[in-house]
Tab-separated table of C-alpha atoms in Angstrom:
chain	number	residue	atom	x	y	z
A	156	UNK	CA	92.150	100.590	127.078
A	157	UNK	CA	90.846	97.223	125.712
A	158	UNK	CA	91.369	96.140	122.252
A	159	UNK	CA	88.748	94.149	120.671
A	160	UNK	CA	89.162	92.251	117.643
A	161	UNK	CA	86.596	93.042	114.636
A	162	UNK	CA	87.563	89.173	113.591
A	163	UNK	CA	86.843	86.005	115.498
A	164	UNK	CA	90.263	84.238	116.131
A	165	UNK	CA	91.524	81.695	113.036
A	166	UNK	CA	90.912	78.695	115.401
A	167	UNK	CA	87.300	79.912	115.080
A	168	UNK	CA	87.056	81.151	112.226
A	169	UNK	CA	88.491	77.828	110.574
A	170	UNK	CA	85.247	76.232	111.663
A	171	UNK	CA	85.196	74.129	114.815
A	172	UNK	CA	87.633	76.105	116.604
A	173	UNK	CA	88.090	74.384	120.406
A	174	UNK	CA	85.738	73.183	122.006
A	175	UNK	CA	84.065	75.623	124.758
A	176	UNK	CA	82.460	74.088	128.053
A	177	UNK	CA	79.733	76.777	129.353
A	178	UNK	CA	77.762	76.121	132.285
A	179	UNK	CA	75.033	78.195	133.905
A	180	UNK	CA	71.328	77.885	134.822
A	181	UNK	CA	70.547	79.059	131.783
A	182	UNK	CA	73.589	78.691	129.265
A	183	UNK	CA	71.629	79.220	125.872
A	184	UNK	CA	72.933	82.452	125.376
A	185	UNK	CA	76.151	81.524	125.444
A	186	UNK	CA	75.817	78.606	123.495
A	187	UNK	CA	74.122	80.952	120.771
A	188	UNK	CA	77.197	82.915	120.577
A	189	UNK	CA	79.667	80.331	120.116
A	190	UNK	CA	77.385	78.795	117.478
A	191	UNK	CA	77.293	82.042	115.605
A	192	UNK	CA	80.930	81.810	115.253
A	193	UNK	CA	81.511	78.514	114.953
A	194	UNK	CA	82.906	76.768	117.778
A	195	UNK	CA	81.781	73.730	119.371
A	196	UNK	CA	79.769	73.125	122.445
A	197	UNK	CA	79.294	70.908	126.166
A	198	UNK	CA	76.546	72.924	127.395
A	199	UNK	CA	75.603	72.027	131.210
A	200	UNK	CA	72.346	74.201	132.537
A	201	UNK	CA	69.090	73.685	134.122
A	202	UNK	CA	67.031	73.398	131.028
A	203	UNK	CA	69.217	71.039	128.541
A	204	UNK	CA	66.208	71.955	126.665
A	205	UNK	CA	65.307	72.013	122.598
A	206	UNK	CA	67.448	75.116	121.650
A	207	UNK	CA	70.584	73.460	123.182
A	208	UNK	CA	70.033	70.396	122.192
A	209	UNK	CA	69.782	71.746	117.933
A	210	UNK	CA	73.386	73.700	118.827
A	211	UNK	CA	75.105	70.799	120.295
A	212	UNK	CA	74.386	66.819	121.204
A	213	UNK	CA	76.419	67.517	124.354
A	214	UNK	CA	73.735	68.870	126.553
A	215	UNK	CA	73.340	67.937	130.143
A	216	UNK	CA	70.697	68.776	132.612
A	217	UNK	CA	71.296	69.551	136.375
A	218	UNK	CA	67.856	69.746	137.566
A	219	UNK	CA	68.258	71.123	141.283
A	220	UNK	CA	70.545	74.173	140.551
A	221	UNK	CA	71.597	76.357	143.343
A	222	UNK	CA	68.219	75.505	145.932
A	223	UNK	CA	70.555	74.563	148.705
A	224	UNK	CA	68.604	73.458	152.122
A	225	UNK	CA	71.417	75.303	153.972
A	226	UNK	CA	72.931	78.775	154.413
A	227	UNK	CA	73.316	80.100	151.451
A	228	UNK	CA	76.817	81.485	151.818
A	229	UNK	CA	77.623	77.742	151.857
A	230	UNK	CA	78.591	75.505	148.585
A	231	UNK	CA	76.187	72.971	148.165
A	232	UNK	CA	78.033	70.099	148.907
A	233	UNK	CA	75.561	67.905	150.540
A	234	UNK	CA	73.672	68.511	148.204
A	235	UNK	CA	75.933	67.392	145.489
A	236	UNK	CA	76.863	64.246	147.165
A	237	UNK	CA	72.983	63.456	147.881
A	238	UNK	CA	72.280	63.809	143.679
A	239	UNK	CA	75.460	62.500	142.590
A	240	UNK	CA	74.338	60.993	138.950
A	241	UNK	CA	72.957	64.213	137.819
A	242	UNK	CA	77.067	65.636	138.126
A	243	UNK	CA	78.564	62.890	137.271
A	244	UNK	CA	76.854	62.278	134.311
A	245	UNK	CA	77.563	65.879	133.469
A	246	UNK	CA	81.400	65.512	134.791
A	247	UNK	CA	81.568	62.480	132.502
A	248	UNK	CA	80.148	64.315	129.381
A	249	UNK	CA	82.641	66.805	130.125
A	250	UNK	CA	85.726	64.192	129.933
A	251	UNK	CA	84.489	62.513	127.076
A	252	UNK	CA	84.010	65.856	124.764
A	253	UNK	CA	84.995	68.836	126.622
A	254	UNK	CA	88.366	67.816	128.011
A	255	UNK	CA	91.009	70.898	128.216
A	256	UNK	CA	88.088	72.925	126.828
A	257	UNK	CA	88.241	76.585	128.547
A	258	UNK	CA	84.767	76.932	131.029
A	259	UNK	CA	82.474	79.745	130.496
A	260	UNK	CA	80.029	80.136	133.589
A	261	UNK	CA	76.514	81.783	133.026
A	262	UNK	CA	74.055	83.304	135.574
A	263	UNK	CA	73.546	81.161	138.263
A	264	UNK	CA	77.033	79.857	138.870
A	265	UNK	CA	78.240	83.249	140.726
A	266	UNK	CA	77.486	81.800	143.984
A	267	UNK	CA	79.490	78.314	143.931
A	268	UNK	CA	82.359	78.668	141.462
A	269	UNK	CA	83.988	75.587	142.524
C-alpha cells in the first residue's frame, strides 16, 4: 500500500522548495503543479510558450521533438548532433538554474530517456 501525504513536503511548503527540472513535449502540466505548490521551475518542451513562460523565466524550446528521420526504435542522435544549439542552449539553462534539480519527464520523452 502507498502512503500519500495530505501535506506538500516543508521544503515546499516553505516557499521555493528545490528547484524541479521537467521536460516533455508538452511540460505545462507539470509546471502547473509545481507552481501550485510552490516550487521552482526549468521547464524544457516543445512549446516554451506564454503559460510557461508566466510560471517560470527558465523556459526553453526544443523545436524538432521526437521526428527522427530514422527507425524509430533508435535515439535520435543524429539528429541531436545536426541541431546542436537548440540542446545546448537548453543543457546550459539547465546548469545555470537547474543544477542537482531532480528531472520530471512528460509525454513525449518515453521513447528516448537518455
Amino acid at each position: 500500500m502507498i502512503e500519500v501525504s495530505p501535506q506538500p513536503t516543508d521544503a515546499v511548503q516553505s516557499g521555493g522548495g528545490r528547484t524541479l527540472a521537467l521536460i516533455g513535449f508538452s511540460a505545462r502540466a507539470l509546471a502547473q503543479a509545481a507552481a501550485k505548490v510552490g516550487a521552482p521551475t526549468v521547464i524544457i518542451d516543445h512549446f516554451a510558450d506564454h503559460d510557461c513562460q508566466q510560471i517560470t523565466p527558465h523556459v526553453c524550446r526544443i523545436g524538432q521533438w521526437g521526428e527522427p528521420s530514422h527507425a524509430p526504435t533508435q535515439p535520435p542522435a543524429a539528429e541531436m548532433a545536426a541541431r546542436p544549439e537548440p540542446v545546448a542552449e537548453c543543457v546550459d539553462l539547465l546548469q545555470r538554474f537547474g543544477r542537482g534539480a531532480p528531472i520530471l519527464l512528460g509525454g513525449g520523452t518515453e521513447n528516448w530517456p537518455r
